[in-house]
Tab-separated table of C-alpha atoms in Angstrom:
chain	number	residue	atom	x	y	z
A	17	MET	CA	-93.697	293.292	77.518
A	18	LYS	CA	-95.801	291.043	79.761
A	19	GLN	CA	-94.784	290.719	83.404
A	20	LYS	CA	-92.930	287.732	84.846
A	21	ILE	CA	-95.253	286.242	87.460
A	22	LEU	CA	-94.327	283.788	90.210
A	23	VAL	CA	-97.203	281.571	91.374
A	24	THR	CA	-96.742	279.500	94.526
A	25	GLY	CA	-99.002	276.496	94.905
A	26	SER	CA	-98.946	275.985	91.142
A	27	SER	CA	-99.939	272.323	91.458
A	28	GLY	CA	-103.068	273.103	93.453
A	29	THR	CA	-106.603	273.639	92.203
A	30	ILE	CA	-106.512	277.420	91.833
A	31	GLY	CA	-102.811	277.447	90.979
A	32	THR	CA	-103.178	275.058	88.052
A	33	ARG	CA	-106.080	276.921	86.477
A	34	LEU	CA	-104.494	280.317	87.112
A	35	CYS	CA	-101.189	279.293	85.523
A	36	GLU	CA	-103.053	277.991	82.468
A	37	LYS	CA	-104.907	281.277	82.072
A	38	LEU	CA	-101.769	283.349	82.622
A	39	LEU	CA	-99.937	281.353	79.949
A	40	ASP	CA	-102.892	281.795	77.591
A	41	ALA	CA	-102.688	285.559	78.171
A	42	GLY	CA	-98.996	285.634	77.283
A	43	TYR	CA	-97.475	286.165	80.717
A	44	ASP	CA	-94.061	284.754	81.603
A	45	VAL	CA	-95.013	282.349	84.401
A	46	ILE	CA	-92.933	280.509	86.994
A	47	GLY	CA	-94.781	278.004	89.142
A	48	VAL	CA	-93.544	276.754	92.490
A	49	ASP	CA	-94.836	273.747	94.408
A	50	TYR	CA	-93.465	270.886	96.501
A	51	GLN	CA	-94.914	268.345	94.068
A	52	PRO	CA	-95.184	268.181	90.258
A	53	ASN	CA	-98.452	269.125	88.594
A	54	LYS	CA	-100.479	266.003	87.782
A	55	TRP	CA	-103.180	267.680	85.693
A	56	SER	CA	-101.424	269.992	83.242
A	57	SER	CA	-98.188	269.277	81.371
A	58	ARG	CA	-98.009	272.972	80.440
A	59	VAL	CA	-97.996	274.001	84.079
A	60	LYS	CA	-95.655	271.170	85.057
A	61	ASP	CA	-93.158	272.370	82.459
A	62	ILE	CA	-92.965	275.912	83.889
A	63	SER	CA	-92.916	274.875	87.560
A	64	LEU	CA	-90.087	274.328	90.027
A	65	GLN	CA	-90.254	271.759	92.822
A	66	ILE	CA	-89.273	273.765	95.884
A	67	ASN	CA	-89.926	273.432	99.607
A	68	LEU	CA	-91.451	276.766	100.598
A	69	LEU	CA	-90.522	276.111	104.222
A	70	ASN	CA	-86.846	276.347	103.223
A	71	LYS	CA	-85.896	280.002	102.815
A	72	GLU	CA	-82.457	279.293	101.370
A	73	GLU	CA	-83.911	276.993	98.727
A	74	ILE	CA	-86.366	279.712	97.714
A	75	LEU	CA	-83.688	282.386	97.497
A	76	ASN	CA	-81.258	280.171	95.574
A	77	LYS	CA	-83.553	278.389	93.112
A	78	ILE	CA	-86.204	280.913	92.074
A	79	PRO	CA	-85.144	283.409	89.381
A	80	LYS	CA	-84.682	286.849	90.883
A	81	ASP	CA	-86.117	288.921	88.016
A	82	VAL	CA	-89.751	288.427	89.034
A	83	ASP	CA	-92.218	291.298	88.616
A	84	PHE	CA	-95.199	289.937	90.528
A	85	VAL	CA	-95.652	287.265	93.224
A	86	ILE	CA	-98.961	285.441	93.742
A	87	HIS	CA	-98.843	283.396	96.943
A	88	LEU	CA	-101.494	280.679	96.832
A	89	ALA	CA	-99.619	277.856	98.574
A	90	ALA	CA	-101.098	276.827	101.922
A	91	ASN	CA	-102.407	273.988	104.013
A	92	ALA	CA	-106.033	274.831	103.320
A	93	ARG	CA	-108.186	272.181	105.006
A	94	VAL	CA	-109.594	273.949	108.058
A	95	TYR	CA	-110.296	270.920	110.235
A	96	ASP	CA	-106.951	269.306	109.368
A	97	LEU	CA	-105.264	272.284	111.038
A	98	VAL	CA	-107.442	271.873	114.114
A	99	VAL	CA	-106.066	268.334	114.376
A	100	ASP	CA	-102.467	269.235	113.457
A	101	THR	CA	-101.719	272.828	114.435
A	102	SER	CA	-98.169	272.691	113.049
A	103	LYS	CA	-99.694	273.029	109.576
A	104	ALA	CA	-100.949	276.491	110.524
A	105	PHE	CA	-97.432	277.513	111.514
A	106	ASP	CA	-96.187	276.167	108.173
A	107	ASN	CA	-98.642	278.487	106.402
A	108	PHE	CA	-97.177	281.458	108.216
A	109	LYS	CA	-93.587	280.366	107.645
A	110	SER	CA	-94.030	279.820	103.899
A	111	LEU	CA	-95.621	283.262	103.590
A	112	TYR	CA	-92.744	284.825	105.514
A	113	ASN	CA	-90.208	283.082	103.271
A	114	ILE	CA	-91.855	284.227	100.049
A	115	LEU	CA	-92.254	287.783	101.377
A	116	GLU	CA	-88.530	287.724	102.107
A	117	PHE	CA	-87.930	286.663	98.510
A	118	ALA	CA	-89.953	289.684	97.380
A	119	ARG	CA	-88.181	292.069	99.756
A	120	LEU	CA	-84.667	290.913	98.936
A	121	ASN	CA	-85.295	290.974	95.173
A	122	ASN	CA	-87.143	294.297	95.140
A	123	VAL	CA	-90.444	292.796	93.959
A	124	LYS	CA	-93.088	295.475	94.519
A	125	LYS	CA	-96.230	293.574	93.518
A	126	PHE	CA	-97.488	290.844	95.835
A	127	MET	CA	-100.803	289.020	96.063
A	128	PHE	CA	-101.799	286.941	99.083
A	129	ALA	CA	-104.601	284.382	98.998
A	130	SER	CA	-106.563	284.715	102.211
A	131	SER	CA	-109.909	283.193	103.110
A	132	ARG	CA	-113.480	283.891	104.152
A	133	GLU	CA	-112.536	282.105	107.373
A	134	VAL	CA	-111.115	285.406	108.686
A	135	TYR	CA	-114.669	286.633	109.341
A	136	GLY	CA	-115.436	283.911	111.867
A	137	ASN	CA	-118.939	283.381	113.224
A	138	SER	CA	-121.353	286.145	114.191
A	139	GLU	CA	-125.016	287.038	113.803
A	140	ARG	CA	-124.151	288.507	110.408
A	141	LEU	CA	-124.636	286.554	107.167
A	142	VAL	CA	-123.129	288.876	104.524
A	143	TYR	CA	-119.624	290.214	105.165
A	144	LYS	CA	-117.732	293.230	103.850
A	145	GLU	CA	-113.942	293.367	103.839
A	146	ASP	CA	-113.703	295.596	106.941
A	147	GLU	CA	-115.632	293.132	109.108
A	148	ALA	CA	-112.781	290.714	109.864
A	149	HIS	CA	-111.134	290.822	113.286
A	150	VAL	CA	-108.550	288.812	115.178
A	151	LYS	CA	-111.088	288.072	117.930
A	152	ASN	CA	-113.133	286.097	115.376
A	153	CYS	CA	-110.428	283.475	114.797
A	154	GLU	CA	-112.258	280.154	114.958
A	155	SER	CA	-109.288	277.913	114.162
A	156	PRO	CA	-105.511	277.734	113.704
A	157	TYR	CA	-106.117	277.936	109.943
A	158	THR	CA	-107.987	281.208	110.437
A	159	ALA	CA	-105.149	282.501	112.586
A	160	SER	CA	-102.648	281.679	109.831
A	161	LYS	CA	-104.657	283.840	107.429
A	162	VAL	CA	-105.364	286.726	109.835
A	163	GLY	CA	-101.715	286.760	110.879
A	164	GLY	CA	-100.663	286.379	107.265
A	165	GLU	CA	-102.664	289.429	106.249
A	166	ALA	CA	-100.972	291.402	109.030
A	167	LEU	CA	-97.524	290.303	107.846
A	168	VAL	CA	-98.330	291.330	104.271
A	169	HIS	CA	-99.430	294.769	105.495
A	170	SER	CA	-96.201	295.133	107.482
A	171	TYR	CA	-94.021	294.449	104.437
A	172	GLN	CA	-95.808	297.230	102.588
A	173	GLN	CA	-95.322	299.656	105.467
A	174	CYS	CA	-91.672	298.800	106.107
A	175	TYR	CA	-90.312	297.744	102.708
A	176	GLY	CA	-92.684	299.109	100.068
A	177	VAL	CA	-93.907	295.686	98.918
A	178	ASN	CA	-97.299	296.696	97.552
A	179	PHE	CA	-100.013	294.081	97.834
A	180	ILE	CA	-103.492	292.895	97.082
A	181	ILE	CA	-105.142	290.461	99.486
A	182	VAL	CA	-107.970	288.339	98.084
A	183	ARG	CA	-110.313	286.396	100.331
A	184	PHE	CA	-111.531	283.308	98.503
A	185	SER	CA	-114.651	281.396	99.478
A	186	ASN	CA	-115.142	277.670	98.831
A	187	VAL	CA	-113.584	277.526	95.387
A	188	TYR	CA	-114.646	274.371	93.521
A	189	GLY	CA	-114.406	272.886	90.041
A	190	MET	CA	-111.809	271.200	87.869
A	191	TYR	CA	-108.449	270.093	89.248
A	192	ASP	CA	-109.874	269.366	92.690
A	193	GLU	CA	-109.762	265.791	93.957
A	194	SER	CA	-109.351	266.757	97.604
A	195	ASP	CA	-111.633	266.196	100.590
A	196	ARG	CA	-113.350	269.549	100.094
A	197	VAL	CA	-117.096	269.201	100.178
A	198	VAL	CA	-117.901	269.086	96.440
A	199	PRO	CA	-115.296	266.508	95.314
A	200	LEU	CA	-115.791	264.544	98.540
A	201	PHE	CA	-119.562	264.261	98.070
A	202	VAL	CA	-119.126	263.352	94.394
A	203	ARG	CA	-116.677	260.599	95.323
A	204	LEU	CA	-118.864	259.242	98.131
A	205	CYS	CA	-121.957	259.226	95.919
A	206	LYS	CA	-120.137	257.209	93.272
A	207	GLN	CA	-118.904	254.776	95.938
A	208	GLY	CA	-122.408	254.323	97.353
A	209	LYS	CA	-121.364	255.621	100.770
A	210	ASP	CA	-123.236	257.883	103.189
A	211	LEU	CA	-122.755	261.658	103.022
A	212	THR	CA	-122.161	263.520	106.285
A	213	VAL	CA	-123.198	267.159	106.661
A	214	PHE	CA	-121.544	268.867	109.629
A	215	GLY	CA	-124.222	271.358	110.686
A	216	LYS	CA	-127.741	271.490	109.256
A	217	GLU	CA	-127.651	275.295	109.255
A	218	LYS	CA	-124.241	275.578	107.554
A	219	LEU	CA	-124.448	277.852	104.499
A	220	LEU	CA	-121.478	279.046	102.451
A	221	ASP	CA	-120.631	281.043	99.328
A	222	PHE	CA	-119.356	278.634	96.648
A	223	THR	CA	-117.132	280.112	93.929
A	224	TYR	CA	-116.557	278.336	90.625
A	225	ILE	CA	-112.861	278.041	89.782
A	226	ASP	CA	-113.017	280.177	86.640
A	227	ASP	CA	-114.762	283.028	88.470
A	228	ALA	CA	-112.029	282.956	91.120
A	229	VAL	CA	-109.273	282.958	88.496
A	230	VAL	CA	-110.872	285.825	86.574
A	231	GLY	CA	-110.831	287.787	89.832
A	232	VAL	CA	-107.106	287.159	90.256
A	233	MET	CA	-106.426	288.154	86.643
A	234	LEU	CA	-108.275	291.428	87.232
A	235	CYS	CA	-106.095	292.079	90.284
A	236	ILE	CA	-103.008	291.687	88.104
A	237	GLU	CA	-104.369	293.934	85.358
A	238	LYS	CA	-105.580	296.661	87.729
A	239	PHE	CA	-102.905	296.364	90.385
A	240	ASP	CA	-101.731	299.974	90.198
A	241	THR	CA	-105.185	301.379	90.965
A	242	ALA	CA	-106.359	298.554	93.246
A	243	LYS	CA	-103.212	297.947	95.327
A	244	ASN	CA	-102.864	297.829	99.106
A	245	GLU	CA	-106.461	296.736	99.565
A	246	VAL	CA	-108.414	293.599	100.464
A	247	TYR	CA	-111.088	292.100	98.198
A	248	ASN	CA	-113.693	289.385	98.635
A	249	LEU	CA	-113.682	287.074	95.609
A	250	ALA	CA	-116.777	284.873	95.679
A	251	PHE	CA	-120.086	284.502	93.857
A	252	GLY	CA	-122.079	286.500	96.369
A	253	GLU	CA	-124.803	283.957	97.135
A	254	GLY	CA	-125.126	281.294	99.815
A	255	THR	CA	-125.882	277.590	99.386
A	256	SER	CA	-126.429	275.253	102.333
A	257	ILE	CA	-124.176	272.212	102.636
A	258	LEU	CA	-127.290	270.053	102.940
A	259	LYS	CA	-128.514	271.479	99.623
A	260	VAL	CA	-125.118	270.770	98.055
A	261	ALA	CA	-125.362	267.134	99.161
A	262	GLU	CA	-128.880	266.812	97.763
A	263	MET	CA	-127.943	268.452	94.441
A	264	ILE	CA	-124.929	266.196	93.904
A	265	LYS	CA	-126.918	263.099	94.813
A	266	ASP	CA	-129.769	264.087	92.462
A	267	SER	CA	-127.392	264.994	89.620
A	268	LEU	CA	-125.668	261.610	89.836
A	269	GLY	CA	-128.931	259.717	90.343
A	270	THR	CA	-127.684	257.894	93.438
A	271	GLN	CA	-129.551	256.877	96.590
A	272	ASN	CA	-126.976	257.683	99.269
A	273	ASN	CA	-128.077	258.417	102.811
A	274	ILE	CA	-127.380	261.946	104.052
A	275	ASN	CA	-126.460	262.114	107.736
A	276	VAL	CA	-126.661	265.493	109.469
A	277	THR	CA	-124.548	265.942	112.585
A	278	GLU	CA	-123.130	268.762	114.716
A	279	ARG	CA	-120.714	271.215	113.164
A	280	ARG	CA	-117.035	270.540	113.714
A	281	THR	CA	-114.773	272.609	115.934
A	282	GLY	CA	-113.190	275.579	114.187
A	283	GLU	CA	-115.539	275.818	111.205
A	284	VAL	CA	-117.498	278.864	110.064
A	285	ILE	CA	-121.251	278.243	110.018
A	286	ARG	CA	-122.712	280.903	107.720
A	287	TYR	CA	-120.995	283.137	105.175
A	288	VAL	CA	-121.934	285.094	102.089
A	289	ALA	CA	-119.483	287.582	100.579
A	290	ASP	CA	-120.311	291.196	99.877
A	291	ILE	CA	-118.461	291.565	96.559
A	292	SER	CA	-119.431	295.187	95.870
A	293	LYS	CA	-115.869	296.446	96.457
A	294	ALA	CA	-114.421	293.971	93.946
A	295	ARG	CA	-117.149	294.887	91.458
A	296	GLU	CA	-116.407	298.590	91.799
A	297	LYS	CA	-112.596	298.623	91.924
A	298	LEU	CA	-111.732	295.543	89.856
A	299	GLY	CA	-114.698	295.183	87.526
A	300	TYR	CA	-115.242	291.712	89.000
A	301	ASN	CA	-118.470	290.082	87.820
A	302	PRO	CA	-118.796	286.359	88.593
A	303	THR	CA	-120.959	284.571	86.041
A	304	VAL	CA	-121.276	280.945	87.200
A	305	PRO	CA	-124.013	280.234	89.791
A	306	PHE	CA	-123.642	277.073	91.837
A	307	VAL	CA	-126.079	274.961	89.819
A	308	ASP	CA	-124.113	275.664	86.619
A	309	GLY	CA	-120.735	275.311	88.298
A	310	LEU	CA	-121.756	271.973	89.750
A	311	ASN	CA	-122.743	270.710	86.298
A	312	LYS	CA	-119.386	271.849	84.899
A	313	SER	CA	-117.603	270.154	87.799
A	314	LEU	CA	-119.475	266.888	87.302
A	315	GLU	CA	-118.506	266.925	83.617
A	316	TRP	CA	-114.873	267.162	84.706
A	317	TYR	CA	-115.209	264.411	87.330
A	318	ASN	CA	-116.874	262.165	84.743
A	319	ARG	CA	-114.197	262.795	82.106
């Protein structure tokens, strides 16, 4: 019998696509989010509207017979948390509350969505999983993920809640109408407005949504042999933000100005994931390079 899986953040970009794929694979899925899903009626129908900052609401409203928890929910816009630090505390509190749900209901399989932000800025370009450190926290958002990883480890040590931590990197694609760089630049191009690149040298590892979701599915399937470890889930190649702006502009055939300014406080400048550990232990093999993923994304935005 397929496992019953709880997915927090089920109305978000990754959460929506993951829930769809889990349902397709025959899993019993419960989604949790503070707002209803606006993209998928299937996901909306299996989701509960719950405030993850309210522990009692979580404990009283979520079914207790869950086999596996996937905690995606977070305030995930790095600079927003520089401006409003309380959102970083909310990330930590929601994680604590959902870990308590797992502990009190004897759930022994837990996945936490962390971020490439935990690596911070250094002379390095390519990062392995053991190269994150608390001293590299560039922002309150980063701190919420570094501290979150520590809390997840502690629940394994103290209460036997086994885990997998995945560090995502700039996931993009369908179901994303946020102010992340790809949907933002697409929207600005269509509106005829200028594009702003914060840092000419900024280069990041963009991961197409389906590659990210496949990685999560592999974690579920191989949990028993891959547990209590951290994995980078990304494509494994870097693309500059300036190049992203130029590619989107060229693909849409617009003539927007591109303004390059200084990087913003708290943001990582250069990051490419070393995904060799995920390849070896999970069989993870991302297949969508940025040029193809961008075309797929533009098809969705033009739907």
